[in-house]
mmCIF file of N, CA and C in Angstrom:
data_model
loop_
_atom_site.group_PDB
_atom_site.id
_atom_site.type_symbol
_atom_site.label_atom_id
_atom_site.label_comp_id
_atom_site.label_asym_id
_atom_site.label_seq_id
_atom_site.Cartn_x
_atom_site.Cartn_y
_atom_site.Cartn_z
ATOM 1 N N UNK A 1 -10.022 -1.621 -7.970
ATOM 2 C CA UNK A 1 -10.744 -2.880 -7.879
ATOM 3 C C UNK A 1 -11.629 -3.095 -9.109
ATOM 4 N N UNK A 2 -12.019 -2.373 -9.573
ATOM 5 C CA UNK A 2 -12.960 -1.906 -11.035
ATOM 6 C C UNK A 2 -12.341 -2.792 -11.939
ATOM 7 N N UNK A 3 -11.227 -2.084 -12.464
ATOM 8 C CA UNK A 3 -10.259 -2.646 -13.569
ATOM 9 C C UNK A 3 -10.111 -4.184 -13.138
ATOM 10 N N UNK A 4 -9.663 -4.398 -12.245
ATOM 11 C CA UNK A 4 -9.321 -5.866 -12.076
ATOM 12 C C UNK A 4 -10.690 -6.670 -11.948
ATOM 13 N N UNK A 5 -11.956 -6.462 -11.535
ATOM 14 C CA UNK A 5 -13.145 -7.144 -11.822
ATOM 15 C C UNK A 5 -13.134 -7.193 -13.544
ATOM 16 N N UNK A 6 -13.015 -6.115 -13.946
ATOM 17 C CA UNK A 6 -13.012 -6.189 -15.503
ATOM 18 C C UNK A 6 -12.073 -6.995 -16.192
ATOM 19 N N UNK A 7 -10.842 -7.206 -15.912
ATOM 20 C CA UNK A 7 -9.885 -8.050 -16.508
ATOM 21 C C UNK A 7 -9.982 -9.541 -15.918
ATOM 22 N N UNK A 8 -10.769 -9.691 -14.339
ATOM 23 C CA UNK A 8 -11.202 -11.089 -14.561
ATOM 24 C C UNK A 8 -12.296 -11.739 -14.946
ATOM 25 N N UNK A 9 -13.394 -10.789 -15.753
ATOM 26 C CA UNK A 9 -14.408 -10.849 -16.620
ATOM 27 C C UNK A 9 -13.996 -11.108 -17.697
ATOM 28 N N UNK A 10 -13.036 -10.533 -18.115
ATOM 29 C CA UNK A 10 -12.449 -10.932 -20.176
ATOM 30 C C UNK A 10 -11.790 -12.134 -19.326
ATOM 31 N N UNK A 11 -11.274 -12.480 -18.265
ATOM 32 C CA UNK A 11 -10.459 -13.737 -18.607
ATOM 33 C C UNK A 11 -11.390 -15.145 -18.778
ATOM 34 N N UNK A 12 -12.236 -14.570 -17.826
ATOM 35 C CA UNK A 12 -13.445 -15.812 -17.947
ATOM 36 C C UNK A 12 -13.920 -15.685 -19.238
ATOM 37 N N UNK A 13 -14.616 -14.282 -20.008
ATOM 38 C CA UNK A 13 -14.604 -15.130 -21.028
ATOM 39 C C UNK A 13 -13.742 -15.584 -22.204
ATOM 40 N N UNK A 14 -12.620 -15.502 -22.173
ATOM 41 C CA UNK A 14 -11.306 -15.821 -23.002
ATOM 42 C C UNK A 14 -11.603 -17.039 -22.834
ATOM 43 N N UNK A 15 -11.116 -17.523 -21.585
ATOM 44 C CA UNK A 15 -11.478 -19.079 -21.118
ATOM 45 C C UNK A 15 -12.431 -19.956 -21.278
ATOM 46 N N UNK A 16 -13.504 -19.248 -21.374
ATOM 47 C CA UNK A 16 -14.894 -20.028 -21.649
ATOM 48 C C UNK A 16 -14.965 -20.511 -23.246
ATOM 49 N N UNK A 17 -15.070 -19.415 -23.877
ATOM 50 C CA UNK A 17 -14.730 -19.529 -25.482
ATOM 51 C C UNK A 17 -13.829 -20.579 -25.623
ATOM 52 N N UNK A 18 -12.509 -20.753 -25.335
ATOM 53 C CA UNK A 18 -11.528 -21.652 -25.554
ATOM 54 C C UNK A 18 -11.847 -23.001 -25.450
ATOM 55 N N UNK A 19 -12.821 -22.545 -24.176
ATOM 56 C CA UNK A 19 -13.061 -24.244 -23.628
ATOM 57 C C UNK A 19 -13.969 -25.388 -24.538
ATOM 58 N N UNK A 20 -14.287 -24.799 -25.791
ATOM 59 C CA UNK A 20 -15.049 -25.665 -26.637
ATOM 60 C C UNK A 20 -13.672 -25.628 -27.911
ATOM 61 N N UNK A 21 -13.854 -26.911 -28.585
ATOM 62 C CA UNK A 21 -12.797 -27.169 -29.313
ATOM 63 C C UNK A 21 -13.408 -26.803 -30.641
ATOM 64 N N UNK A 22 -14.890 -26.572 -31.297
ATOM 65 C CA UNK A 22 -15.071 -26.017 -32.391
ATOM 66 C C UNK A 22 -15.258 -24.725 -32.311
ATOM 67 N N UNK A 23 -14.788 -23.791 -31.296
ATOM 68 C CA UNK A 23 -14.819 -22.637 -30.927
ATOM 69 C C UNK A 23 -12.839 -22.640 -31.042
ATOM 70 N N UNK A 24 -12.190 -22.878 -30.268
ATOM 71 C CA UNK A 24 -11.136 -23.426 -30.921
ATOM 72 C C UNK A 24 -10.276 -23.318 -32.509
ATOM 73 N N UNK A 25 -11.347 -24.275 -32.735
ATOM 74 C CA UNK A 25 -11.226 -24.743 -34.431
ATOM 75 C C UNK A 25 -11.061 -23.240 -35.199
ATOM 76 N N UNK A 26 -12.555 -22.690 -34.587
ATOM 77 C CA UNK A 26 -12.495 -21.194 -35.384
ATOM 78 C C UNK A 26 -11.871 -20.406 -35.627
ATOM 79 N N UNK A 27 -11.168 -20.476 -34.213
ATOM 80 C CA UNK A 27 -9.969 -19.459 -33.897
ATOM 81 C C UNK A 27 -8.988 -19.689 -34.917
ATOM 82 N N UNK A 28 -8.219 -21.299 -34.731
ATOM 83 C CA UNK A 28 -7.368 -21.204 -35.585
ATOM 84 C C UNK A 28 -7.555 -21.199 -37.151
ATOM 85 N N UNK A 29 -8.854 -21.038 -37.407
ATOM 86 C CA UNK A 29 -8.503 -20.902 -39.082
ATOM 87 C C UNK A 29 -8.601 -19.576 -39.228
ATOM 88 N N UNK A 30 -9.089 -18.846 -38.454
ATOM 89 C CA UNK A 30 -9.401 -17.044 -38.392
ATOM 90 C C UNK A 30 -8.608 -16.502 -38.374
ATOM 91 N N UNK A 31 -7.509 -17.188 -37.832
ATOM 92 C CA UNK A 31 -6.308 -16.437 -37.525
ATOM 93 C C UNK A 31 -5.405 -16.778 -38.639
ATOM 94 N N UNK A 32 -5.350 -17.590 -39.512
ATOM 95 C CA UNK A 32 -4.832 -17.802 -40.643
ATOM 96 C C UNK A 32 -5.017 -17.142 -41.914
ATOM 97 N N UNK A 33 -6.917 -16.809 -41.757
ATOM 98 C CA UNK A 33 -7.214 -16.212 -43.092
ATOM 99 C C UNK A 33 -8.491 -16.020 -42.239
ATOM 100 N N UNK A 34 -9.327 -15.101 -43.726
ATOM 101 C CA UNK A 34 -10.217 -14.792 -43.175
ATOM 102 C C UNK A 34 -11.284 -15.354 -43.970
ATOM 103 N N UNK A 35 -12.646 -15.994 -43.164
ATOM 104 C CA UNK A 35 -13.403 -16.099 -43.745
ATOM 105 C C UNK A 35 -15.084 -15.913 -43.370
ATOM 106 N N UNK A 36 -15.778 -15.970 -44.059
ATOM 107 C CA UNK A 36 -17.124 -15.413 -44.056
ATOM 108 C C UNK A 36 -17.857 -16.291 -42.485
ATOM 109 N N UNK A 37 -18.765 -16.162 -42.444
ATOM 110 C CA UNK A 37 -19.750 -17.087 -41.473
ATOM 111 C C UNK A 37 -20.300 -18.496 -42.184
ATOM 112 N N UNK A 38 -20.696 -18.056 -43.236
ATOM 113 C CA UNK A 38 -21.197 -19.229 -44.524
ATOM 114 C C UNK A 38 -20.072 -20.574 -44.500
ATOM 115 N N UNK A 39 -18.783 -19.819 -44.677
ATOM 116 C CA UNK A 39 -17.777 -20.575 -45.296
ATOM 117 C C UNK A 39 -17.408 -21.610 -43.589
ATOM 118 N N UNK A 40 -17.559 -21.053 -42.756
ATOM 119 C CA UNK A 40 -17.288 -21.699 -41.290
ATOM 120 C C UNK A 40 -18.374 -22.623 -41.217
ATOM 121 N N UNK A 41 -19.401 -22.392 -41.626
ATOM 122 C CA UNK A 41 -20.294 -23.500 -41.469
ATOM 123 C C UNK A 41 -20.721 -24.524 -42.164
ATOM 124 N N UNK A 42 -20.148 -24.393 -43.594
ATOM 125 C CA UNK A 42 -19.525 -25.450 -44.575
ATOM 126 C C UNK A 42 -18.720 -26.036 -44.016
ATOM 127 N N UNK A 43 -17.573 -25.933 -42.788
ATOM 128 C CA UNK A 43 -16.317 -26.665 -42.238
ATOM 129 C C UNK A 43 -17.139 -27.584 -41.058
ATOM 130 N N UNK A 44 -18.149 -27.242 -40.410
ATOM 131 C CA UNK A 44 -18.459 -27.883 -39.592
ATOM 132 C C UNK A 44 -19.960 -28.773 -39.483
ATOM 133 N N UNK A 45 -20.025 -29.978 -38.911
ATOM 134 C CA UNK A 45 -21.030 -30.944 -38.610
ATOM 135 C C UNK A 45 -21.997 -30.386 -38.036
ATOM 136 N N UNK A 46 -22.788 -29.018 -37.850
ATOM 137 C CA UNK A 46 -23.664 -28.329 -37.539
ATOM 138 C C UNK A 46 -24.414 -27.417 -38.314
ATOM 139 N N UNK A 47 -25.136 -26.775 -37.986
ATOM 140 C CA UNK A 47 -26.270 -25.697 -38.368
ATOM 141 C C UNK A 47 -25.689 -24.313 -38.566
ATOM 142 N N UNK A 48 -25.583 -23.673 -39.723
ATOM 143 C CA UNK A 48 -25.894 -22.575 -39.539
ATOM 144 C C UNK A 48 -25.769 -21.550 -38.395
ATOM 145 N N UNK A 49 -26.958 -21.631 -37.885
ATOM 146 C CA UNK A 49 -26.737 -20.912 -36.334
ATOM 147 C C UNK A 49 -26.210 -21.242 -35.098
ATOM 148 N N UNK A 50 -25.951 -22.780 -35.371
ATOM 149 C CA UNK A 50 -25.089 -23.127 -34.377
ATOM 150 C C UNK A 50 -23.402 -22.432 -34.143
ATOM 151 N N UNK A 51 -23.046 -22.067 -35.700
ATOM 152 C CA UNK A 51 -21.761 -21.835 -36.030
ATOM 153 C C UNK A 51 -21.687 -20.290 -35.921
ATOM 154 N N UNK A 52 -22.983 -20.150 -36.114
ATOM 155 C CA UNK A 52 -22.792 -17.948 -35.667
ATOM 156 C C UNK A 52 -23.300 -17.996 -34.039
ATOM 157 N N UNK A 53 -23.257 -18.710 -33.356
ATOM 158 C CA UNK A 53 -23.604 -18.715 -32.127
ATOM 159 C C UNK A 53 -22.189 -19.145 -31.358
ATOM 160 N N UNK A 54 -21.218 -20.186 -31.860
ATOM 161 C CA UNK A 54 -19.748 -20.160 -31.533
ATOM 162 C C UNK A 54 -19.767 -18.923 -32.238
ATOM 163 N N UNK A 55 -19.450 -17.910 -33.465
ATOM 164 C CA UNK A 55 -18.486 -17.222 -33.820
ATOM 165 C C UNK A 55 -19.143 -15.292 -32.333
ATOM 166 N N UNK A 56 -20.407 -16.075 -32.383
ATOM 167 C CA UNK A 56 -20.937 -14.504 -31.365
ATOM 168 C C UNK A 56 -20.056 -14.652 -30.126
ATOM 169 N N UNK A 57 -19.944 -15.761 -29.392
ATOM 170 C CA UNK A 57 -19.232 -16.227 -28.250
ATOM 171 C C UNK A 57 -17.887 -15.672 -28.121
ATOM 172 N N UNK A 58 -17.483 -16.033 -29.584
ATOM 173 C CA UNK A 58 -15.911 -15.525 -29.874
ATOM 174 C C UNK A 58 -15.758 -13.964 -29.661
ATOM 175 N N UNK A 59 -16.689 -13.843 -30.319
ATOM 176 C CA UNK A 59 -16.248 -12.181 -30.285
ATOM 177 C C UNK A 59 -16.652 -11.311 -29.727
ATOM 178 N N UNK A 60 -17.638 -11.787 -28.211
ATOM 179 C CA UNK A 60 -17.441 -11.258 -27.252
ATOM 180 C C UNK A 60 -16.325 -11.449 -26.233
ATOM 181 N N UNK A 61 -15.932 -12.185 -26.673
ATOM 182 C CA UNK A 61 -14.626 -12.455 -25.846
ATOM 183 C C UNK A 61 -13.343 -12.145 -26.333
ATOM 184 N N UNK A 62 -13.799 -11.270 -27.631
ATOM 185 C CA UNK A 62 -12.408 -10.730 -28.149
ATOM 186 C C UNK A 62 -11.907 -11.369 -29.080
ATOM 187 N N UNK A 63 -11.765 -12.609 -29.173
ATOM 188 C CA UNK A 63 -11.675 -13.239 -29.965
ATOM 189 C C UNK A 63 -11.281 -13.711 -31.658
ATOM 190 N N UNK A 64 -12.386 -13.081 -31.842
ATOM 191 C CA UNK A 64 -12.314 -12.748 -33.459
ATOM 192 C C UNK A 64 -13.544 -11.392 -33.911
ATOM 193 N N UNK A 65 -13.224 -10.906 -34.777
ATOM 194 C CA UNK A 65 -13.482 -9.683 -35.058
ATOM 195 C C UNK A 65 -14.652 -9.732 -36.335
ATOM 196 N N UNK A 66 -15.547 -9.538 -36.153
ATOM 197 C CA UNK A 66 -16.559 -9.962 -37.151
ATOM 198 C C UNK A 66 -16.719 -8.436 -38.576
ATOM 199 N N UNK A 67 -16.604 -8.204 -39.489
ATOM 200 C CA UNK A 67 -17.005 -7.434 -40.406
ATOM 201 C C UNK A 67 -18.156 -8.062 -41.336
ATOM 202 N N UNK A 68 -18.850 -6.633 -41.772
ATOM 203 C CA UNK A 68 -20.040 -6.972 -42.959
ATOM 204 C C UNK A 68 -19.436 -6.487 -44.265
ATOM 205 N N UNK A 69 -19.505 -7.303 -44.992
ATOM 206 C CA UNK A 69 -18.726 -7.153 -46.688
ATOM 207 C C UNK A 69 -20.109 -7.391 -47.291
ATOM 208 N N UNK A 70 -21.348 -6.653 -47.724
ATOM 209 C CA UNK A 70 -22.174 -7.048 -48.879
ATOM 210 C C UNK A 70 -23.045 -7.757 -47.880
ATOM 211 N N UNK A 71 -23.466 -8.619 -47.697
ATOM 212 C CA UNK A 71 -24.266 -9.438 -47.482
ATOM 213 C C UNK A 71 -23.571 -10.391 -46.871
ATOM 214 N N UNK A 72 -22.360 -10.308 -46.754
ATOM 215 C CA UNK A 72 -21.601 -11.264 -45.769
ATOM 216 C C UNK A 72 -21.227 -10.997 -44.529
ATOM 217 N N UNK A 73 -20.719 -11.600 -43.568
ATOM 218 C CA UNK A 73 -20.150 -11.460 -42.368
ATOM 219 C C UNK A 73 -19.257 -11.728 -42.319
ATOM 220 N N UNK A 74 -17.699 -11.455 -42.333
ATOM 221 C CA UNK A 74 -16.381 -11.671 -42.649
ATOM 222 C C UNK A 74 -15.697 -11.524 -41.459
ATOM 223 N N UNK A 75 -15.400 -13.192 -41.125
ATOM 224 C CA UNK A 75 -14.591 -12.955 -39.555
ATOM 225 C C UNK A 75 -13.586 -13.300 -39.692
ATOM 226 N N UNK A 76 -12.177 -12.887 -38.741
ATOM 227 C CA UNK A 76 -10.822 -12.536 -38.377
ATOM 228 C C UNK A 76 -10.660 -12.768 -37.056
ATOM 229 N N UNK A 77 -9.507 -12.966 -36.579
ATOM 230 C CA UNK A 77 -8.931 -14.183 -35.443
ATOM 231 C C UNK A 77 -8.029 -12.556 -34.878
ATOM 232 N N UNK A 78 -8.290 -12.823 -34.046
ATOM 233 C CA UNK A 78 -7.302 -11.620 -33.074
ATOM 234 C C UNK A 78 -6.288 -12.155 -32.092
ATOM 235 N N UNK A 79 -4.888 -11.379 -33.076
ATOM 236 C CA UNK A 79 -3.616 -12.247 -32.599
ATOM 237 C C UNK A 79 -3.586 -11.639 -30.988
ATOM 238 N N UNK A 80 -4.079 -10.544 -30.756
ATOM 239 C CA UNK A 80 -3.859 -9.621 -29.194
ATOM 240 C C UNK A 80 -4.822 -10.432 -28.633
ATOM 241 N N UNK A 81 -5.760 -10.980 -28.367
ATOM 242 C CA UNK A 81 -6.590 -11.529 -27.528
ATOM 243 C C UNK A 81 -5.528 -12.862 -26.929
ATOM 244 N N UNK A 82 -5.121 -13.627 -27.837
ATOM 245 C CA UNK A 82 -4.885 -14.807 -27.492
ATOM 246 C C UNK A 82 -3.060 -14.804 -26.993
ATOM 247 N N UNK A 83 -2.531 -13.282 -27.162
ATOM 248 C CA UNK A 83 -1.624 -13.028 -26.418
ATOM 249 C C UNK A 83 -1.569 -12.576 -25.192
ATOM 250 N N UNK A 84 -3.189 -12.049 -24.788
ATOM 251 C CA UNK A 84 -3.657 -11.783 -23.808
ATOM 252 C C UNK A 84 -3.611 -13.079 -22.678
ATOM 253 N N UNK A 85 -4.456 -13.902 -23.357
ATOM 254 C CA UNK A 85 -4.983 -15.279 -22.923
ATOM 255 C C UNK A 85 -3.501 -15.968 -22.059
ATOM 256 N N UNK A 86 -2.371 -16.005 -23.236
ATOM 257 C CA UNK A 86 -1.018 -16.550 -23.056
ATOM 258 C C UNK A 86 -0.634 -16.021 -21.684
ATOM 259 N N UNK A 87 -0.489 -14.461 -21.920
ATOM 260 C CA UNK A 87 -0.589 -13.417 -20.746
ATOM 261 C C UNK A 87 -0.887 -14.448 -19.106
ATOM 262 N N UNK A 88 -2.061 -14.064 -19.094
ATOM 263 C CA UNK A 88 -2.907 -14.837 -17.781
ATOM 264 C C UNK A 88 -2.692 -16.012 -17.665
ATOM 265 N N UNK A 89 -2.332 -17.116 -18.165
ATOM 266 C CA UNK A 89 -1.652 -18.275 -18.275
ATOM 267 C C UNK A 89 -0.577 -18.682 -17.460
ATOM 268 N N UNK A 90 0.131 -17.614 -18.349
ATOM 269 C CA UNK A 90 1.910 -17.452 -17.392
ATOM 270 C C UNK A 90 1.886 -16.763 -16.475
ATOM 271 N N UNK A 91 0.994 -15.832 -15.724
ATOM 272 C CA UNK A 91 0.545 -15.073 -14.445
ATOM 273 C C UNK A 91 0.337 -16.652 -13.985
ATOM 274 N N UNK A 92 -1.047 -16.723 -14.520
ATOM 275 C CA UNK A 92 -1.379 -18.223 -13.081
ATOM 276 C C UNK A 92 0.045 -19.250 -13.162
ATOM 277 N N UNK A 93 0.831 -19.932 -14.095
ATOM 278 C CA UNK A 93 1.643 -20.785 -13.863
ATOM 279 C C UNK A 93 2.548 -20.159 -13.167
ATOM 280 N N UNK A 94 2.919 -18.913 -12.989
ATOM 281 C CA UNK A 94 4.089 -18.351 -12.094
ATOM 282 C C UNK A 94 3.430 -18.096 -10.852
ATOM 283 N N UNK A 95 1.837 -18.110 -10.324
ATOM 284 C CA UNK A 95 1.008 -18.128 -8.789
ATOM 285 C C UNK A 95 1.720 -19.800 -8.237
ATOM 286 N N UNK A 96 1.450 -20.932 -9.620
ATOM 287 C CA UNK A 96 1.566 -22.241 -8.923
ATOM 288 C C UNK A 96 2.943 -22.725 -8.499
ATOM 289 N N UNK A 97 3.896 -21.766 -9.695
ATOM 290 C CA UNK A 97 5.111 -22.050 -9.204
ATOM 291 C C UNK A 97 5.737 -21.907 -7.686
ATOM 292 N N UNK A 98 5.186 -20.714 -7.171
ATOM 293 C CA UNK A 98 5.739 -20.462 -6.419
ATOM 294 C C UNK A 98 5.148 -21.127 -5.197
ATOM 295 N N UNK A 99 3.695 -21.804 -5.677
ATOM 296 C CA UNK A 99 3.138 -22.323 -4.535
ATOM 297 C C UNK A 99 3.957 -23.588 -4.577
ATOM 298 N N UNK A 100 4.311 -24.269 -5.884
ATOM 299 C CA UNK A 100 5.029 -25.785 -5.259
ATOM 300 C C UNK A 100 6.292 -25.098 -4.871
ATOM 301 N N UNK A 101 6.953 -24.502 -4.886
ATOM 302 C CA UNK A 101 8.342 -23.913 -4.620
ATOM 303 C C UNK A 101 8.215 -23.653 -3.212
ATOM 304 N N UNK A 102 6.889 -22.904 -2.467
ATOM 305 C CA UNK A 102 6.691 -22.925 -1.253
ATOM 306 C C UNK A 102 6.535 -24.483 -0.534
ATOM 307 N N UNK A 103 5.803 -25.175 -0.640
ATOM 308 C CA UNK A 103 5.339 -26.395 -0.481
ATOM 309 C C UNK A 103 7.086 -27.513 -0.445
ATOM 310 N N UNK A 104 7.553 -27.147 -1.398
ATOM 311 C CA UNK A 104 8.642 -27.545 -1.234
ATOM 312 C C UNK A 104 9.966 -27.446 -0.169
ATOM 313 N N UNK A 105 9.652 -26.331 0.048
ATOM 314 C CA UNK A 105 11.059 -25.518 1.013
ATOM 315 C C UNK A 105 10.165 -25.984 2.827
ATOM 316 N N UNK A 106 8.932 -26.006 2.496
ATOM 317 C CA UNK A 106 8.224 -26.984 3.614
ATOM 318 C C UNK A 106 8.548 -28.154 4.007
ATOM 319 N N UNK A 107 8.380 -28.922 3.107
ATOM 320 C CA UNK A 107 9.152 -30.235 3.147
ATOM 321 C C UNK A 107 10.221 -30.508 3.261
ATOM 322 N N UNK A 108 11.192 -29.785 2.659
ATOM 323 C CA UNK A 108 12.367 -29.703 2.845
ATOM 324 C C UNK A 108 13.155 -29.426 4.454
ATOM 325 N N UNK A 109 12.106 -28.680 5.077
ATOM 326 C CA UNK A 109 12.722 -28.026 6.256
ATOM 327 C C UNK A 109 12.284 -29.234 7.569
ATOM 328 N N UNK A 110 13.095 -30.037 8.168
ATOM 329 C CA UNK A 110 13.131 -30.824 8.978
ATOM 330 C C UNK A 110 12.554 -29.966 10.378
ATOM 331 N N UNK A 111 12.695 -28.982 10.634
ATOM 332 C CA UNK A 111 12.004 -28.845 11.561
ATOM 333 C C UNK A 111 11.048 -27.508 11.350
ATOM 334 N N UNK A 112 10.021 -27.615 10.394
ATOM 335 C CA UNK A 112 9.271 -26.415 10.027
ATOM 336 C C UNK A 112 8.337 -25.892 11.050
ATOM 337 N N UNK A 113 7.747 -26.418 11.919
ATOM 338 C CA UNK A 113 7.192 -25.538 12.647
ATOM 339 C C UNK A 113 7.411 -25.596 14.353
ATOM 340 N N UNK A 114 7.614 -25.190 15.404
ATOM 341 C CA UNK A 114 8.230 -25.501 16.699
ATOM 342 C C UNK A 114 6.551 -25.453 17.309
ATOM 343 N N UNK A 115 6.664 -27.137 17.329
ATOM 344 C CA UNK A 115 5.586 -28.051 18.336
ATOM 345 C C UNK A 115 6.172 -27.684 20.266
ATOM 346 N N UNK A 116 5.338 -27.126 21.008
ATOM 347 C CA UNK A 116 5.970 -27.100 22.018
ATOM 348 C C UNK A 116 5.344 -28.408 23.474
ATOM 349 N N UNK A 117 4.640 -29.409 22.309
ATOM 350 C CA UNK A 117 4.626 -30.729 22.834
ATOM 351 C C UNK A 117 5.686 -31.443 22.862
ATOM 352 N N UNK A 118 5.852 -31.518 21.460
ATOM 353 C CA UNK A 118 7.286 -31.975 21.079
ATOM 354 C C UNK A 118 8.495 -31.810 21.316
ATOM 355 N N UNK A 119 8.243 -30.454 21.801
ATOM 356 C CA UNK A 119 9.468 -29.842 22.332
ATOM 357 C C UNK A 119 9.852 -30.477 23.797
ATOM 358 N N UNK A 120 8.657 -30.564 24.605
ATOM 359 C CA UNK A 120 8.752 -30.936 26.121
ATOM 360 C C UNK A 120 8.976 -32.912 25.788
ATOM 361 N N UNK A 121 8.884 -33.300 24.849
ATOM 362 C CA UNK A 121 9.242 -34.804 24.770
ATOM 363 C C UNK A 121 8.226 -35.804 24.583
ATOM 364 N N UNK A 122 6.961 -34.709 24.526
ATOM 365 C CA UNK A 122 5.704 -35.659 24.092
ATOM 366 C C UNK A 122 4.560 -35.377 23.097
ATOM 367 N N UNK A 123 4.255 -36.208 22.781
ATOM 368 C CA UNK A 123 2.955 -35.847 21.829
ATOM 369 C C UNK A 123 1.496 -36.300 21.960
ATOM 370 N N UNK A 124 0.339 -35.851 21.273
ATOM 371 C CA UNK A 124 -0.858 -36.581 20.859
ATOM 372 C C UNK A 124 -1.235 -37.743 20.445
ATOM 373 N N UNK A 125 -1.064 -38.795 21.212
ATOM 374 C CA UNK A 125 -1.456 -39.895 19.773
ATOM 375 C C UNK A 125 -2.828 -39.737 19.103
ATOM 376 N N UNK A 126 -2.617 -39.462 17.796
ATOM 377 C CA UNK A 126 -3.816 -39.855 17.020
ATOM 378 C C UNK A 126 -4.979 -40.305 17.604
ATOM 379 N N UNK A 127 -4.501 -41.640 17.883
ATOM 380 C CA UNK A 127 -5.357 -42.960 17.593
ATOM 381 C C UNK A 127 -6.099 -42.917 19.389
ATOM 382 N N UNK A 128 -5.844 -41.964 20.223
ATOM 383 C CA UNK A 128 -6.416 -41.717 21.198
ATOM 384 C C UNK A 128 -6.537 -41.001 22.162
ATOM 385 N N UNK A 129 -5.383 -39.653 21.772
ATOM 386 C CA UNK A 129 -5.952 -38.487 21.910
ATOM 387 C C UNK A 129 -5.431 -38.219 23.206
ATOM 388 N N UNK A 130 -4.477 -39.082 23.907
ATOM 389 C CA UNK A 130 -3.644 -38.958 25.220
ATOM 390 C C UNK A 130 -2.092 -38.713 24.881
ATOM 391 N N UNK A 131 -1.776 -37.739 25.560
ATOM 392 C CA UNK A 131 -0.372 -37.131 25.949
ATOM 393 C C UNK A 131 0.473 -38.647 25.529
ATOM 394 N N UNK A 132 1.610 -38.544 25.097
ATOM 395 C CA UNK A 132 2.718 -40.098 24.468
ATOM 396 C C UNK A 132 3.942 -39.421 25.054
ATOM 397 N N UNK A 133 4.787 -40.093 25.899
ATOM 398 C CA UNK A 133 6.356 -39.706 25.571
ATOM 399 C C UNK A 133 6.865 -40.093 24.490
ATOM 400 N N UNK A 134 8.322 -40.105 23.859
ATOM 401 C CA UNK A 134 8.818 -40.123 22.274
ATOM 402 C C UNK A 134 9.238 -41.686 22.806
ATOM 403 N N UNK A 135 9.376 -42.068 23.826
ATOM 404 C CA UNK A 135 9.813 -43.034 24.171
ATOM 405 C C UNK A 135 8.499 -44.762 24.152
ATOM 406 N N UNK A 136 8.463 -44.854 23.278
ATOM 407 C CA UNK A 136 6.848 -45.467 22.971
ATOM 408 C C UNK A 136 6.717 -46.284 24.046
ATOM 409 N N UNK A 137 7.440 -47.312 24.990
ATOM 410 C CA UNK A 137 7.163 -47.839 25.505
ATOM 411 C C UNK A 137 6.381 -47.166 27.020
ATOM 412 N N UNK A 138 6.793 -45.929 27.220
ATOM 413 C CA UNK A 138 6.011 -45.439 28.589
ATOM 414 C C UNK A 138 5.555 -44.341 28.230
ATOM 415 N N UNK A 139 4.786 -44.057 29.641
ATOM 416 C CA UNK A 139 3.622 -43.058 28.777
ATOM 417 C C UNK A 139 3.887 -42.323 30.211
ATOM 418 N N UNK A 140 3.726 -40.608 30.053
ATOM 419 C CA UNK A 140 3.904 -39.604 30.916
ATOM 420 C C UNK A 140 3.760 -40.209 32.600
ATOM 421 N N UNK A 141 2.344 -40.507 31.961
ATOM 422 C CA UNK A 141 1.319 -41.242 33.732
ATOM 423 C C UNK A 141 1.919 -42.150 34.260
ATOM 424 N N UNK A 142 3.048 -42.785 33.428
ATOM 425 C CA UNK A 142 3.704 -44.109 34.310
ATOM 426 C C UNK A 142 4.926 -43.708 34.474
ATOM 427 N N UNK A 143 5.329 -42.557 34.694
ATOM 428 C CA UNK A 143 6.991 -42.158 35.226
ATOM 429 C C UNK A 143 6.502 -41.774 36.794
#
C-alpha cells in the first residue's frame, strides 16, 4: 500500500506541474536543449522568481533536472518522467475503456437485470408510487 500511496503522490504531482501551460512551455524547451534559469526567464512575461518557482515545481515532480555550472543553474527536461506521465494516462484511459465497454454491454442487454415486479406483470408508476399492470388501461385493484 506504501508504494502505491507513493506512485499516486508523483502522479499528482506530474499532473499538477503539467497543469500550467508555462510550466508546460518549460518542459518542452528542456527537453530539446538545455538551458540556464536566466535564459527561461528572458522567454517569459514574468519575474525572475516567478520562472524559478515554475522550474522548482518541475523538478519536484521529476520533471526537469536542475544542475549548477559556475554561477548558473542549468536545467534539462526528463524524457522518463513524461514517459511515466504517458504511462498513467494509458492506465486511466484503459480504467475508462472498460467502464464505457461495461456501460455498453448494459445497454445492449434487453433484459439486464430480472425485476420480479415485472416479472409478475406489474410495475411502480413513478408519478405515484402505486402497483400498474403492463396493461395501462387497468390497474391490479380493478381486476
Amino acid at each position: 500500500m506504501v508504494v502505491r500511496q507513493e506512485s499516486a503522490e508523483r502522479a499528482d504531482r506530474i499532473f499538477h506541474a503539467l497543469a500550467d501551460a508555462t510550466r508546460r512551455e518549460i518542459v518542452a524547451l528542456t527537453l530539446a536543449g538545455e538551458y540556464s534559469v536566466s535564459d527561461l526567464a528572458r522567454r517569459f512575461p514574468m519575474s525572475f522568481a516567478a520562472v524559478q518557482k515554475h522550474v522548482a515545481v518541475l523538478e519536484r515532480a521529476g520533471l526537469v533536472t536542475k544542475e549548477r555550472r559556475g554561477r548558473e543553474q542549468r536545467v534539462r527536461g526528463s524524457a522518463d518522467s513524461l514517459r511515466e506521465a504517458h504511462r498513467l494516462l494509458d492506465q486511466l484511459a484503459d480504467v475508462w475503456r472498460g467502464r464505457i465497454d461495461r456501460i455498453g454491454t448494459i445497454l445492449a442487454d434487453p433484459d439486464p437485470v430480472s425485476d420480479p415486479i415485472a416479472d409478475a406483470g406489474a410495475h411502480l408508476d413513478p408519478r405515484d408510487g402505486k402497483e400498474h399492470c403492463h396493461d395501462r388501461d387497468r390497474r391490479p385493484e380493478e381486476s
